[in-house]
Tab-separated table of C-alpha atoms and ligand atoms in Angstrom:
chain	number	residue	atom	x	y	z
C	1	MET	CA	70.322	100.431	83.191
C	2	PRO	CA	73.487	99.144	84.998
C	3	GLN	CA	73.105	97.223	88.279
C	4	HIS	CA	76.610	98.230	89.440
C	5	VAL	CA	78.716	101.336	88.831
C	6	LEU	CA	82.318	101.940	89.889
C	7	ALA	CA	84.162	105.257	89.830
C	8	ILE	CA	87.853	105.522	90.674
C	9	VAL	CA	88.542	108.818	92.436
C	10	ASP	CA	91.948	110.052	91.269
C	11	ARG	CA	91.815	113.218	93.374
C	12	PRO	CA	90.344	112.017	96.696
C	13	SER	CA	92.080	114.697	98.763
C	14	ARG	CA	93.242	118.263	98.266
C	15	GLU	CA	96.559	117.275	99.818
C	16	ALA	CA	97.252	114.569	97.223
C	17	PRO	CA	99.784	115.607	94.571
C	18	GLY	CA	97.979	117.277	91.683
C	19	THR	CA	97.039	115.468	88.535
C	20	ASP	CA	95.736	116.982	85.343
C	21	ALA	CA	93.404	114.048	84.948
C	22	ALA	CA	89.709	114.355	85.766
C	23	PRO	CA	88.989	113.964	89.498
C	24	TRP	CA	87.280	110.621	88.851
C	25	ARG	CA	86.556	108.190	86.042
C	26	PHE	CA	84.051	105.406	85.608
C	27	VAL	CA	85.539	101.949	85.099
C	28	ASP	CA	84.129	98.486	84.511
C	29	PRO	CA	83.010	97.407	88.027
C	30	GLY	CA	84.151	93.843	87.272
C	31	SER	CA	87.696	94.834	86.299
C	32	PRO	CA	90.630	94.689	88.774
C	33	GLN	CA	91.488	98.154	90.104
C	34	LEU	CA	93.232	97.831	93.476
C	35	THR	CA	96.918	96.910	93.762
C	36	ALA	CA	97.995	94.172	96.173
C	37	LEU	CA	99.986	96.751	98.159
C	38	ASP	CA	97.056	99.007	98.950
C	39	LEU	CA	96.933	99.606	102.710
C	40	GLY	CA	93.158	99.386	102.605
C	41	ALA	CA	93.529	95.754	101.540
C	42	THR	CA	96.610	94.774	103.549
C	43	ARG	CA	95.832	96.608	106.825
C	44	GLY	CA	92.193	97.693	106.656
C	45	ASP	CA	93.702	101.179	106.889
C	46	GLY	CA	91.053	103.449	105.476
C	47	ILE	CA	87.537	104.747	105.858
C	48	PHE	CA	84.196	104.350	104.161
C	49	GLU	CA	80.580	105.456	104.067
C	50	SER	CA	77.509	103.656	102.729
C	51	LEU	CA	74.591	105.845	101.870
C	52	SER	CA	71.045	105.093	100.797
C	53	VAL	CA	69.720	106.264	97.462
C	54	GLY	CA	65.962	106.573	97.099
C	55	HIS	CA	64.318	107.520	93.804
C	56	GLY	CA	67.645	108.704	92.455
C	57	ARG	CA	68.410	110.971	95.438
C	58	ALA	CA	71.231	110.553	97.949
C	59	GLN	CA	69.928	110.482	101.509
C	60	ALA	CA	71.667	112.310	104.369
C	61	LEU	CA	74.468	113.263	101.979
C	62	ASP	CA	75.834	116.153	104.066
C	63	HIS	CA	75.813	114.048	107.237
C	64	HIS	CA	77.665	111.202	105.488
C	65	LEU	CA	80.269	113.600	104.083
C	66	ARG	CA	80.777	115.208	107.498
C	67	ARG	CA	81.280	111.786	109.038
C	68	PHE	CA	83.679	110.776	106.241
C	69	ALA	CA	85.795	113.862	106.984
C	70	ARG	CA	85.653	113.155	110.724
C	71	SER	CA	86.761	109.540	110.227
C	72	ALA	CA	89.642	110.759	108.034
C	73	ALA	CA	90.748	113.183	110.752
C	74	MET	CA	90.581	110.457	113.421
C	75	LEU	CA	92.874	108.246	111.279
C	76	ASP	CA	95.215	111.151	110.402
C	77	LEU	CA	94.386	110.591	106.734
C	78	PRO	CA	94.591	113.499	104.286
C	79	ALA	CA	91.341	115.466	104.422
C	80	PRO	CA	88.983	114.233	101.700
C	81	ASP	CA	88.029	116.836	99.116
C	82	LEU	CA	84.317	116.872	99.937
C	83	ASP	CA	83.361	118.790	96.773
C	84	ILE	CA	84.866	116.027	94.673
C	85	TRP	CA	83.321	113.257	96.792
C	86	ARG	CA	79.904	114.920	96.643
C	87	ALA	CA	80.187	115.235	92.865
C	88	VAL	CA	81.304	111.629	92.385
C	89	ILE	CA	78.433	110.356	94.562
C	90	LEU	CA	75.911	112.315	92.500
C	91	ALA	CA	77.518	111.174	89.234
C	92	THR	CA	77.480	107.532	90.404
C	93	ILE	CA	73.779	107.801	91.225
C	94	ALA	CA	73.061	109.379	87.839
C	95	GLU	CA	75.042	106.651	86.067
C	96	LEU	CA	73.184	103.944	87.995
C	97	ASP	CA	69.923	105.580	86.949
C	98	HIS	CA	67.820	103.277	89.164
C	99	PRO	CA	64.313	104.389	90.145
C	100	GLY	CA	64.097	102.178	93.275
C	101	GLU	CA	66.300	101.711	96.338
C	102	ALA	CA	70.040	101.725	95.746
C	103	PHE	CA	73.189	102.554	97.663
C	104	VAL	CA	76.572	104.164	97.151
C	105	LYS	CA	79.649	103.114	99.074
C	106	ILE	CA	82.614	105.467	99.116
C	107	VAL	CA	86.038	104.332	100.262
C	108	MET	CA	89.297	106.169	100.891
C	109	THR	CA	92.376	104.155	101.924
C	110	ARG	CA	95.818	105.351	102.973
C	111	GLY	CA	96.941	104.283	99.518
C	112	ILE	CA	99.780	102.104	98.341
C	113	GLU	CA	102.435	101.315	100.927
C	114	TYR	CA	105.201	103.950	100.606
C	115	GLY	CA	103.050	105.808	98.064
C	116	ASP	CA	102.125	109.481	98.195
C	117	ARG	CA	98.337	109.580	97.915
C	118	PRO	CA	95.181	107.954	99.215
C	119	THR	CA	93.201	105.575	97.034
C	120	GLY	CA	89.543	106.390	96.521
C	121	TRP	CA	86.542	104.892	94.855
C	122	ALA	CA	82.763	105.064	94.809
C	123	TYR	CA	80.649	102.008	94.147
C	124	GLY	CA	76.946	102.219	93.380
C	125	SER	CA	74.554	99.305	93.266
C	126	VAL	CA	70.903	98.366	93.407
C	127	SER	CA	69.981	97.518	97.032
C	128	PRO	CA	69.200	93.997	98.192
C	129	ASP	CA	65.597	93.361	99.268
C	130	PHE	CA	65.302	93.969	103.018
C	131	THR	CA	61.533	93.455	103.271
C	132	LYS	CA	61.904	90.479	105.621
C	133	GLU	CA	64.176	92.323	108.083
C	134	ARG	CA	61.996	95.452	107.942
C	135	THR	CA	58.723	93.622	108.570
C	136	GLN	CA	59.493	90.441	110.531
C	137	GLY	CA	62.432	91.985	112.337
C	138	VAL	CA	65.700	90.607	113.648
C	139	ALA	CA	66.567	88.488	116.687
C	140	VAL	CA	69.580	89.958	118.454
C	141	VAL	CA	72.111	88.799	121.001
C	142	MET	CA	73.904	91.211	123.278
C	143	LEU	CA	77.666	90.753	123.036
C	144	ASP	CA	80.432	92.333	125.103
C	145	ARG	CA	82.559	94.637	122.926
C	146	GLY	CA	85.357	94.387	125.448
C	147	TYR	CA	85.877	98.142	125.902
C	148	ARG	CA	84.515	100.513	128.531
C	149	HIS	CA	81.875	102.995	127.373
C	150	ASP	CA	84.335	105.898	127.787
C	151	VAL	CA	86.962	104.406	125.441
C	152	GLU	CA	86.564	107.311	122.999
C	153	GLN	CA	87.901	109.696	125.656
C	154	THR	CA	90.472	107.425	127.307
C	155	SER	CA	91.957	105.751	124.211
C	156	PRO	CA	91.283	107.694	120.998
C	157	TRP	CA	93.891	105.565	119.181
C	158	LEU	CA	91.403	102.685	119.236
C	159	LEU	CA	89.401	104.752	116.699
C	160	ALA	CA	86.084	103.926	118.335
C	161	GLY	CA	83.437	105.968	116.550
C	162	ALA	CA	85.359	106.207	113.249
C	163	LYS	CA	83.976	104.380	110.222
C	164	THR	CA	87.113	102.457	109.323
C	165	LEU	CA	87.591	99.593	106.875
C	166	SER	CA	88.579	97.297	109.764
C	167	TYR	CA	85.244	95.503	109.949
C	168	ALA	CA	86.524	91.935	110.499
C	169	ILE	CA	85.218	92.071	114.092
C	170	ASN	CA	81.875	93.487	112.962
C	171	ARG	CA	81.609	90.509	110.589
C	172	ALA	CA	82.810	87.981	113.194
C	173	VAL	CA	80.061	88.963	115.621
C	174	GLY	CA	77.506	88.277	112.881
C	175	ARG	CA	78.822	84.710	112.684
C	176	GLU	CA	78.707	84.459	116.484
C	177	ALA	CA	75.089	85.642	116.409
C	178	ALA	CA	74.292	82.936	113.816
C	179	ARG	CA	75.932	80.292	116.023
C	180	ARG	CA	73.568	81.412	118.802
C	181	GLY	CA	70.568	81.244	116.465
C	182	ALA	CA	70.206	85.034	116.121
C	183	ASP	CA	70.325	87.446	113.184
C	184	ASP	CA	72.187	90.406	114.569
C	185	VAL	CA	74.053	91.854	117.530
C	186	VAL	CA	73.809	94.655	120.055
C	187	PHE	CA	77.235	95.511	121.444
C	188	VAL	CA	77.472	96.215	125.179
C	189	SER	CA	80.499	97.894	126.753
C	190	SER	CA	82.602	95.955	129.258
C	191	ASP	CA	81.034	98.119	131.977
C	192	GLY	CA	77.475	97.303	130.953
C	193	ILE	CA	76.328	100.134	128.669
C	194	VAL	CA	74.395	99.427	125.463
C	195	LEU	CA	76.400	100.717	122.483
C	196	GLU	CA	75.327	99.952	118.882
C	197	GLY	CA	74.949	97.137	116.379
C	198	PRO	CA	77.933	96.071	114.244
C	199	THR	CA	76.407	97.957	111.292
C	200	SER	CA	73.570	99.889	112.915
C	201	THR	CA	72.406	102.233	115.661
C	202	VAL	CA	70.074	101.113	118.458
C	203	VAL	CA	66.842	103.130	118.775
C	204	TYR	CA	64.038	102.280	121.218
C	205	ARG	CA	60.677	103.617	122.302
C	206	ARG	CA	59.432	104.182	125.825
C	207	GLY	CA	55.907	105.594	125.873
C	208	ASN	CA	55.911	108.729	123.744
C	209	GLU	CA	59.674	109.001	123.620
C	210	LEU	CA	62.191	107.659	121.124
C	211	LEU	CA	65.664	107.146	122.561
C	212	THR	CA	69.149	106.104	121.523
C	213	PRO	CA	72.385	105.514	123.469
C	214	GLY	CA	74.195	108.768	124.201
C	215	THR	CA	76.974	110.250	122.141
C	216	GLY	CA	80.607	110.053	123.218
C	217	LEU	CA	80.368	106.271	123.714
C	218	GLY	CA	82.774	105.349	120.934
C	219	ILE	CA	79.872	104.581	118.619
C	220	LEU	CA	79.083	105.874	115.175
C	221	ASP	CA	77.077	109.078	114.861
C	222	GLY	CA	74.227	107.454	112.904
C	223	THR	CA	72.691	109.258	109.953
C	224	THR	CA	69.588	107.016	110.011
C	225	GLN	CA	69.101	107.570	113.742
C	226	ALA	CA	69.213	111.335	113.106
C	227	ASN	CA	66.534	110.961	110.420
C	228	VAL	CA	64.419	108.655	112.588
C	229	PHE	CA	64.488	111.329	115.305
C	230	ARG	CA	63.452	113.944	112.709
C	231	TRP	CA	60.497	111.725	111.732
C	232	ALA	CA	59.568	111.030	115.380
C	233	GLU	CA	59.506	114.751	116.172
C	234	GLN	CA	57.162	115.297	113.207
C	235	GLN	CA	54.926	112.613	114.774
C	236	GLY	CA	54.877	114.566	118.048
C	237	LEU	CA	57.179	112.154	119.908
C	238	ALA	CA	59.934	113.354	122.201
C	239	THR	CA	63.493	112.256	121.364
C	240	SER	CA	66.550	111.940	123.542
C	241	PHE	CA	69.906	110.313	124.176
C	242	GLU	CA	70.522	108.312	127.327
C	243	LEU	CA	73.034	105.954	128.867
C	244	THR	CA	71.262	102.644	128.346
C	245	THR	CA	71.728	99.396	130.221
C	246	PRO	CA	70.677	96.007	128.824
C	247	ASP	CA	67.796	95.931	131.353
C	248	LEU	CA	66.613	99.374	130.235
C	249	LEU	CA	66.641	98.191	126.610
C	250	ARG	CA	64.762	94.998	127.531
C	251	SER	CA	62.088	97.083	129.262
C	252	ALA	CA	61.458	99.299	126.191
C	253	ASP	CA	58.110	99.138	124.357
C	254	ALA	CA	59.861	98.496	121.025
C	255	ALA	CA	63.376	98.754	119.614
C	256	TRP	CA	65.084	98.881	116.226
C	257	LEU	CA	68.477	98.535	114.616
C	258	VAL	CA	68.604	101.428	112.166
C	259	SER	CA	71.104	101.975	109.376
C	260	SER	CA	71.457	103.271	105.862
C	261	VAL	CA	70.316	100.854	103.148
C	262	ARG	CA	68.582	98.302	105.451
C	263	LEU	CA	66.741	101.181	107.243
C	264	ALA	CA	64.769	100.218	110.404
C	265	ALA	CA	64.807	96.536	111.403
C	266	PRO	CA	62.603	95.967	114.449
C	267	ILE	CA	64.139	93.794	117.171
C	268	ASN	CA	61.891	90.753	117.676
C	269	ALA	CA	63.963	88.892	120.285
C	270	ILE	CA	66.797	89.722	122.676
C	271	ASP	CA	69.001	86.835	123.853
C	272	ASP	CA	66.320	84.279	122.932
C	273	GLU	CA	63.528	86.186	124.728
C	274	PRO	CA	60.725	87.363	122.390
C	275	PHE	CA	60.520	91.155	122.146
C	276	PRO	CA	57.476	93.176	120.994
C	277	VAL	CA	57.398	94.494	117.413
C	278	ASP	CA	55.187	97.463	116.592
C	279	ALA	CA	54.478	96.607	112.956
C	280	ALA	CA	52.430	99.697	112.033
C	281	PHE	CA	54.877	102.132	113.651
C	282	THR	CA	57.821	100.378	111.972
C	283	ALA	CA	56.130	100.409	108.570
C	284	ALA	CA	55.438	104.147	108.859
C	285	MET	CA	59.044	104.793	109.873
C	286	ASN	CA	60.446	102.760	106.972
C	287	GLU	CA	58.070	104.303	104.466
C	288	TRP	CA	59.230	107.762	105.498
C	289	LEU	CA	62.916	106.760	105.479
C	290	ALA	CA	62.673	105.143	102.027
C	291	ALA	CA	60.974	108.214	100.570
C	292	LEU	CA	63.535	110.723	101.918
C	293	ASP	CA	64.948	112.923	99.203
C	294	ASP	CA	67.692	114.702	101.097
L	1	PLP	N1	77.087	101.877	113.728
L	1	PLP	C1	77.936	101.169	112.940
L	1	PLP	C2	79.089	100.450	113.575
L	1	PLP	C3	77.734	101.128	111.550
L	1	PLP	O1	78.581	100.441	110.768
L	1	PLP	C4	76.634	101.808	110.984
L	1	PLP	C5	76.386	101.805	109.538
L	1	PLP	O2	77.016	101.139	108.769
L	1	PLP	C6	75.757	102.509	111.836
L	1	PLP	C7	76.025	102.535	113.199
L	1	PLP	C8	74.568	103.227	111.281
L	1	PLP	O3	74.956	104.383	110.594
L	1	PLP	P1	74.072	105.002	109.422
L	1	PLP	O4	72.685	105.088	109.952
L	1	PLP	O5	74.680	106.323	109.196
L	1	PLP	O6	74.170	104.079	108.265
């Protein structure tokens, strides 16, 4: 049973010049595949998705594919051929053949500089163990993202809300959090609105309601948040979106950073102040998320 699987997608888009070759092929995941001129590597010019695999089933597959297509449109990339991407994801999962938690990352770059087609690949792997984050939680710091909350409307060229390969900032804030003795980050807009984590969506509970920052804030449309809301509604909780301030988040009964693969990590401290963790509620949420088969 392989721990890692890599498929090169030779036909990532319908607009790419035709090739008689198969739409994808499995290669040795340890072998070099990308050229030094690929714009994904030299400019971070491309898009990706990471999706959870539980018991051999892709989770939120349609939502991830929709978001992949939306990110491509925001970057003026050729439209990904979603039939091919769906098939390569399923084939990667089958090849991985792992009964526990795994993930698949799909990537489409603008391709080689001055070339005529995007570059695409799908990488499948067994997931790291996130038990500690899921049970003990994460300490977060709130950091200014430096943009207003309406940046998506005022400046679409900043690509806020697209899942691009340009994650150097999302990684840098993790190092800043570590310097401040924290594990993770909640971004706040320059005008004081809670946004998202660098790799996660913020979800919080107030009484019998589960909430998340509103859409249209230049944040990613989270697939895990959508599933968490589905679960909450099954539990009889109300769900809604709201414009959230740091004080509103601090006054919540509990809060989580939710994302594919890591799932729900309860927030146990905000800016050095301890924050309540609802262990039983979190465990139920994670159990449901891990068992999802669609
Ligand atoms: N926001 C950002 C910036 C992310 O990178 C991610 C996931 O990587 C999320 C939110 C959560 O999205 P999802 O739940 O679909 O994984």
